[in-house]
Amino acid sequence: VNYVSAHDNQTLWDKLGMTVPAADKMKLNRLAAAIYMTCQGMLFFLSGEEFARTKDGEDNSFRSPISLNRLDWRQAWAERELVDYYRGLIALRKQLPGLCDKSAKACERIHSVRKEKGIVQFRVYNQSAENPSRWRELLVVYNSTKEEWTCPAGDGEAWEILADGSDSWLWQTHCPAGDPVKVPGQSVLILGMAEEAGETA
């Protein structure tokens, strides 16, 4: 089960408020959501995480008043761009069987893992006879550093951008990635290789 906030402990927004500069909170909220939504397995998130819910840092609010525990729909409207980013990630995940595989061999879909300080990159075999997808392979990059990172996608491969740190709906259009691609600091990049593209390296 993958998550970054639950009913116990602080909300994600409050955790970020305690650990990172205010200017970085929104980018890292999006990055956190993108990380667990591109992991294999089951996922969940705390109600209101999608609109930067806060409980004023309270980590055990079961005795707190409704004013602290309620969902603030005015906040949801104010943070509607973040809400839309979550919506795009959820809609995209539903089309990625390589991430939703519940079989014992699900881990075999992950390959070409690359890890550096602040960087994680991996590829996912996304084919599924039961749940066909437009993309037969995925390339996912997490960049938690503040510097832009150059991602070698693979010579001549026809990757398209499905989502990045600012737009989770790019998969609705054809957005060629090029090679190499740039991953801005504190963001995610999700690429897809179309089913009709040439053989991967």
Short mmCIF file of N, CA and C in Angstrom, two decimals, residues 26-134:
data_model
loop_
_atom_site.label_atom_id
_atom_site.label_comp_id
_atom_site.label_asym_id
_atom_site.label_seq_id
_atom_site.Cartn_x
_atom_site.Cartn_y
_atom_site.Cartn_z
N MET A 26 4.58 23.48 -2.97
CA MET A 26 3.65 23.04 -4.01
C MET A 26 4.32 22.08 -4.98
N LYS A 27 5.55 22.38 -5.38
CA LYS A 27 6.25 21.47 -6.30
C LYS A 27 6.45 20.10 -5.65
N LEU A 28 6.80 20.09 -4.37
CA LEU A 28 7.05 18.83 -3.69
C LEU A 28 5.75 18.09 -3.37
N ASN A 29 4.66 18.80 -3.18
CA ASN A 29 3.37 18.14 -3.03
C ASN A 29 3.04 17.37 -4.31
N ARG A 30 3.23 18.01 -5.45
CA ARG A 30 2.98 17.35 -6.74
C ARG A 30 3.92 16.17 -6.95
N LEU A 31 5.19 16.37 -6.61
CA LEU A 31 6.16 15.28 -6.77
C LEU A 31 5.79 14.09 -5.90
N ALA A 32 5.40 14.34 -4.66
CA ALA A 32 5.01 13.25 -3.76
C ALA A 32 3.83 12.47 -4.33
N ALA A 33 2.83 13.19 -4.83
CA ALA A 33 1.66 12.52 -5.41
C ALA A 33 2.06 11.69 -6.63
N ALA A 34 2.91 12.25 -7.47
CA ALA A 34 3.33 11.54 -8.68
C ALA A 34 4.14 10.30 -8.34
N ILE A 35 4.92 10.35 -7.26
CA ILE A 35 5.72 9.19 -6.89
C ILE A 35 4.83 8.03 -6.50
N TYR A 36 3.89 8.24 -5.58
CA TYR A 36 3.11 7.06 -5.16
C TYR A 36 2.10 6.64 -6.21
N MET A 37 1.71 7.56 -7.09
CA MET A 37 0.78 7.16 -8.16
C MET A 37 1.48 6.48 -9.33
N THR A 38 2.80 6.44 -9.31
CA THR A 38 3.53 5.69 -10.34
C THR A 38 4.27 4.50 -9.72
N CYS A 39 3.88 4.12 -8.52
CA CYS A 39 4.41 2.90 -7.90
C CYS A 39 3.44 1.74 -8.13
N GLN A 40 3.97 0.54 -8.18
CA GLN A 40 3.12 -0.63 -8.27
C GLN A 40 2.41 -0.86 -6.94
N GLY A 41 1.26 -1.51 -7.02
CA GLY A 41 0.55 -1.84 -5.80
C GLY A 41 -0.69 -1.00 -5.61
N MET A 42 -1.24 -1.06 -4.41
CA MET A 42 -2.44 -0.32 -4.06
C MET A 42 -2.06 1.02 -3.47
N LEU A 43 -2.84 2.05 -3.77
CA LEU A 43 -2.52 3.36 -3.22
C LEU A 43 -3.76 4.01 -2.63
N PHE A 44 -3.53 4.93 -1.70
CA PHE A 44 -4.60 5.76 -1.19
C PHE A 44 -4.02 7.09 -0.74
N PHE A 45 -4.89 8.08 -0.57
CA PHE A 45 -4.42 9.35 -0.04
C PHE A 45 -5.49 9.95 0.87
N LEU A 46 -5.04 10.80 1.76
CA LEU A 46 -5.92 11.43 2.74
C LEU A 46 -6.87 12.40 2.05
N SER A 47 -8.13 12.36 2.43
CA SER A 47 -9.10 13.31 1.88
C SER A 47 -8.59 14.73 2.07
N GLY A 48 -8.55 15.47 0.99
CA GLY A 48 -8.08 16.84 1.06
C GLY A 48 -6.62 17.03 0.70
N GLU A 49 -5.87 15.92 0.61
CA GLU A 49 -4.48 16.05 0.19
C GLU A 49 -4.41 16.73 -1.17
N GLU A 50 -5.40 16.46 -2.00
CA GLU A 50 -5.41 17.01 -3.36
C GLU A 50 -5.64 18.51 -3.40
N PHE A 51 -6.01 19.12 -2.28
CA PHE A 51 -6.11 20.58 -2.26
C PHE A 51 -5.31 21.19 -1.10
N ALA A 52 -4.20 20.54 -0.76
CA ALA A 52 -3.27 21.06 0.24
C ALA A 52 -3.94 21.22 1.60
N ARG A 53 -4.68 20.21 2.01
CA ARG A 53 -5.35 20.26 3.30
C ARG A 53 -4.36 20.44 4.45
N THR A 54 -4.73 21.27 5.38
CA THR A 54 -3.92 21.47 6.58
C THR A 54 -4.76 21.22 7.82
N LYS A 55 -4.12 20.69 8.84
CA LYS A 55 -4.72 20.59 10.18
C LYS A 55 -3.83 21.35 11.16
N ASP A 56 -3.23 22.42 10.65
CA ASP A 56 -2.38 23.30 11.45
C ASP A 56 -1.28 22.54 12.18
N GLY A 57 -0.77 21.50 11.55
CA GLY A 57 0.33 20.73 12.11
C GLY A 57 -0.07 19.67 13.12
N GLU A 58 -1.35 19.58 13.43
CA GLU A 58 -1.82 18.59 14.41
C GLU A 58 -1.62 17.18 13.84
N ASP A 59 -0.99 16.31 14.64
CA ASP A 59 -0.71 14.96 14.15
C ASP A 59 -1.67 13.91 14.69
N ASN A 60 -2.56 14.29 15.58
CA ASN A 60 -3.51 13.33 16.16
C ASN A 60 -4.78 14.09 16.51
N SER A 61 -5.60 14.31 15.50
CA SER A 61 -6.69 15.28 15.62
C SER A 61 -8.03 14.67 16.01
N PHE A 62 -8.04 13.44 16.53
CA PHE A 62 -9.33 12.80 16.79
C PHE A 62 -10.12 13.53 17.88
N ARG A 63 -9.44 14.29 18.72
CA ARG A 63 -10.13 15.06 19.75
C ARG A 63 -10.31 16.53 19.36
N SER A 64 -9.85 16.88 18.19
CA SER A 64 -9.91 18.27 17.76
C SER A 64 -11.30 18.62 17.24
N PRO A 65 -11.65 19.88 17.20
CA PRO A 65 -12.98 20.30 16.75
C PRO A 65 -13.19 20.10 15.26
N ILE A 66 -14.44 20.14 14.87
CA ILE A 66 -14.79 19.99 13.45
C ILE A 66 -14.10 21.05 12.61
N SER A 67 -13.92 22.22 13.15
CA SER A 67 -13.29 23.31 12.40
C SER A 67 -11.89 22.93 11.91
N LEU A 68 -11.21 22.03 12.64
CA LEU A 68 -9.88 21.58 12.22
C LEU A 68 -9.96 20.35 11.32
N ASN A 69 -10.89 19.46 11.58
CA ASN A 69 -10.96 18.19 10.86
C ASN A 69 -11.79 18.23 9.58
N ARG A 70 -12.61 19.21 9.43
CA ARG A 70 -13.51 19.26 8.27
C ARG A 70 -12.73 19.45 6.97
N LEU A 71 -13.38 19.12 5.87
CA LEU A 71 -12.84 19.41 4.54
C LEU A 71 -13.30 20.81 4.16
N ASP A 72 -12.36 21.66 3.86
CA ASP A 72 -12.64 23.05 3.54
C ASP A 72 -12.78 23.20 2.03
N TRP A 73 -14.00 23.27 1.56
CA TRP A 73 -14.23 23.30 0.11
C TRP A 73 -13.82 24.64 -0.50
N ARG A 74 -13.71 25.68 0.31
CA ARG A 74 -13.16 26.93 -0.21
C ARG A 74 -11.68 26.76 -0.53
N GLN A 75 -11.01 25.98 0.30
CA GLN A 75 -9.60 25.67 0.03
C GLN A 75 -9.48 24.83 -1.24
N ALA A 76 -10.41 23.92 -1.43
CA ALA A 76 -10.39 23.09 -2.66
C ALA A 76 -10.53 23.97 -3.90
N TRP A 77 -11.36 24.98 -3.82
CA TRP A 77 -11.53 25.88 -4.97
C TRP A 77 -10.27 26.73 -5.17
N ALA A 78 -9.72 27.21 -4.07
CA ALA A 78 -8.52 28.03 -4.16
C ALA A 78 -7.35 27.26 -4.76
N GLU A 79 -7.29 25.96 -4.47
CA GLU A 79 -6.20 25.11 -4.97
C GLU A 79 -6.68 24.19 -6.10
N ARG A 80 -7.56 24.70 -6.93
CA ARG A 80 -8.15 23.86 -7.99
C ARG A 80 -7.12 23.39 -9.01
N GLU A 81 -6.02 24.10 -9.17
CA GLU A 81 -4.98 23.63 -10.09
C GLU A 81 -4.31 22.37 -9.54
N LEU A 82 -4.12 22.32 -8.23
CA LEU A 82 -3.57 21.12 -7.61
C LEU A 82 -4.57 19.97 -7.71
N VAL A 83 -5.84 20.27 -7.47
CA VAL A 83 -6.89 19.25 -7.61
C VAL A 83 -6.86 18.66 -9.02
N ASP A 84 -6.74 19.52 -10.01
CA ASP A 84 -6.72 19.06 -11.40
C ASP A 84 -5.49 18.22 -11.68
N TYR A 85 -4.37 18.54 -11.03
CA TYR A 85 -3.16 17.74 -11.21
C TYR A 85 -3.37 16.32 -10.68
N TYR A 86 -3.99 16.20 -9.52
CA TYR A 86 -4.31 14.88 -8.97
C TYR A 86 -5.27 14.14 -9.90
N ARG A 87 -6.27 14.83 -10.40
CA ARG A 87 -7.24 14.20 -11.31
C ARG A 87 -6.53 13.61 -12.53
N GLY A 88 -5.59 14.36 -13.09
CA GLY A 88 -4.86 13.88 -14.25
C GLY A 88 -4.02 12.66 -13.95
N LEU A 89 -3.36 12.64 -12.78
CA LEU A 89 -2.56 11.48 -12.40
C LEU A 89 -3.43 10.24 -12.21
N ILE A 90 -4.59 10.42 -11.58
CA ILE A 90 -5.49 9.28 -11.37
C ILE A 90 -6.00 8.74 -12.70
N ALA A 91 -6.40 9.63 -13.59
CA ALA A 91 -6.89 9.21 -14.91
C ALA A 91 -5.80 8.51 -15.71
N LEU A 92 -4.57 9.00 -15.61
CA LEU A 92 -3.46 8.36 -16.32
C LEU A 92 -3.17 6.99 -15.75
N ARG A 93 -3.12 6.87 -14.44
CA ARG A 93 -2.80 5.59 -13.81
C ARG A 93 -3.76 4.49 -14.26
N LYS A 94 -5.02 4.83 -14.44
CA LYS A 94 -6.02 3.84 -14.86
C LYS A 94 -5.70 3.24 -16.23
N GLN A 95 -4.82 3.91 -16.97
CA GLN A 95 -4.45 3.42 -18.31
C GLN A 95 -3.07 2.76 -18.33
N LEU A 96 -2.51 2.53 -17.14
CA LEU A 96 -1.16 1.98 -17.06
C LEU A 96 -1.17 0.64 -16.32
N PRO A 97 -1.52 -0.44 -17.01
CA PRO A 97 -1.60 -1.75 -16.36
C PRO A 97 -0.28 -2.22 -15.77
N GLY A 98 0.83 -1.71 -16.29
CA GLY A 98 2.13 -2.09 -15.75
C GLY A 98 2.31 -1.65 -14.31
N LEU A 99 1.55 -0.64 -13.89
CA LEU A 99 1.61 -0.17 -12.51
C LEU A 99 0.53 -0.79 -11.65
N CYS A 100 -0.49 -1.37 -12.28
CA CYS A 100 -1.64 -1.93 -11.54
C CYS A 100 -1.65 -3.44 -11.51
N ASP A 101 -0.58 -4.06 -11.98
CA ASP A 101 -0.47 -5.51 -12.00
C ASP A 101 -0.41 -6.05 -10.57
N LYS A 102 -1.35 -6.93 -10.23
CA LYS A 102 -1.40 -7.51 -8.88
C LYS A 102 -0.81 -8.92 -8.82
N SER A 103 -0.23 -9.38 -9.93
CA SER A 103 0.29 -10.74 -9.97
C SER A 103 1.62 -10.84 -9.26
N ALA A 104 2.05 -12.08 -9.02
CA ALA A 104 3.33 -12.33 -8.34
C ALA A 104 4.52 -11.90 -9.20
N LYS A 105 4.31 -11.74 -10.50
CA LYS A 105 5.40 -11.37 -11.39
C LYS A 105 5.41 -9.88 -11.71
N ALA A 106 4.64 -9.11 -10.98
CA ALA A 106 4.55 -7.67 -11.26
C ALA A 106 5.93 -7.00 -11.21
N CYS A 107 6.77 -7.44 -10.29
CA CYS A 107 8.08 -6.80 -10.14
C CYS A 107 8.96 -6.98 -11.37
N GLU A 108 8.67 -8.01 -12.17
CA GLU A 108 9.47 -8.25 -13.37
C GLU A 108 9.23 -7.20 -14.45
N ARG A 109 8.18 -6.42 -14.29
CA ARG A 109 7.90 -5.36 -15.25
C ARG A 109 8.88 -4.18 -15.12
N ILE A 110 9.46 -4.04 -13.94
CA ILE A 110 10.37 -2.92 -13.68
C ILE A 110 11.78 -3.28 -14.14
N HIS A 111 12.41 -2.42 -14.90
CA HIS A 111 13.77 -2.70 -15.36
C HIS A 111 14.50 -1.38 -15.62
N SER A 112 15.77 -1.49 -15.93
CA SER A 112 16.62 -0.34 -16.25
C SER A 112 16.56 0.73 -15.16
N VAL A 113 16.66 0.30 -13.93
CA VAL A 113 16.60 1.23 -12.80
C VAL A 113 17.93 1.98 -12.70
N ARG A 114 17.83 3.28 -12.52
CA ARG A 114 19.01 4.12 -12.36
C ARG A 114 18.79 5.01 -11.15
N LYS A 115 19.75 5.04 -10.23
CA LYS A 115 19.63 5.85 -9.01
C LYS A 115 20.88 6.69 -8.83
N GLU A 116 20.66 7.96 -8.61
CA GLU A 116 21.72 8.88 -8.24
C GLU A 116 21.21 9.70 -7.07
N LYS A 117 22.04 10.54 -6.51
CA LYS A 117 21.60 11.36 -5.39
C LYS A 117 20.45 12.27 -5.82
N GLY A 118 19.27 12.03 -5.27
CA GLY A 118 18.11 12.85 -5.59
C GLY A 118 17.39 12.47 -6.86
N ILE A 119 17.87 11.44 -7.56
CA ILE A 119 17.29 11.03 -8.85
C ILE A 119 16.96 9.55 -8.82
N VAL A 120 15.76 9.19 -9.30
CA VAL A 120 15.41 7.80 -9.54
C VAL A 120 14.79 7.73 -10.93
N GLN A 121 15.25 6.79 -11.73
CA GLN A 121 14.73 6.58 -13.08
C GLN A 121 14.51 5.10 -13.29
N PHE A 122 13.40 4.72 -13.88
CA PHE A 122 13.15 3.30 -14.18
C PHE A 122 12.18 3.19 -15.34
N ARG A 123 12.18 1.99 -15.93
CA ARG A 123 11.27 1.70 -17.03
C ARG A 123 10.33 0.58 -16.62
N VAL A 124 9.16 0.58 -17.25
CA VAL A 124 8.10 -0.37 -16.90
C VAL A 124 7.53 -0.98 -18.17
N TYR A 125 7.52 -2.31 -18.25
CA TYR A 125 6.79 -2.98 -19.33
C TYR A 125 5.30 -2.81 -19.05
N ASN A 126 4.59 -2.21 -19.99
CA ASN A 126 3.20 -1.81 -19.73
C ASN A 126 2.19 -2.63 -20.52
N GLN A 127 2.64 -3.66 -21.24
CA GLN A 127 1.70 -4.47 -22.02
C GLN A 127 0.79 -5.28 -21.11
N SER A 128 -0.45 -5.47 -21.54
CA SER A 128 -1.40 -6.31 -20.81
C SER A 128 -2.47 -6.80 -21.76
N ALA A 129 -2.59 -8.12 -21.88
CA ALA A 129 -3.63 -8.68 -22.75
C ALA A 129 -5.01 -8.38 -22.22
N GLU A 130 -5.15 -8.35 -20.90
CA GLU A 130 -6.45 -8.13 -20.27
C GLU A 130 -6.85 -6.65 -20.28
N ASN A 131 -5.88 -5.78 -20.25
CA ASN A 131 -6.15 -4.35 -20.16
C ASN A 131 -5.20 -3.61 -21.10
N PRO A 132 -5.49 -3.61 -22.40
CA PRO A 132 -4.58 -3.00 -23.37
C PRO A 132 -4.38 -1.50 -23.09
N SER A 133 -3.18 -1.04 -23.39
CA SER A 133 -2.85 0.37 -23.18
C SER A 133 -2.27 0.95 -24.45
N ARG A 134 -2.35 2.24 -24.59
CA ARG A 134 -1.75 2.92 -25.74
C ARG A 134 -0.23 2.84 -25.70
#
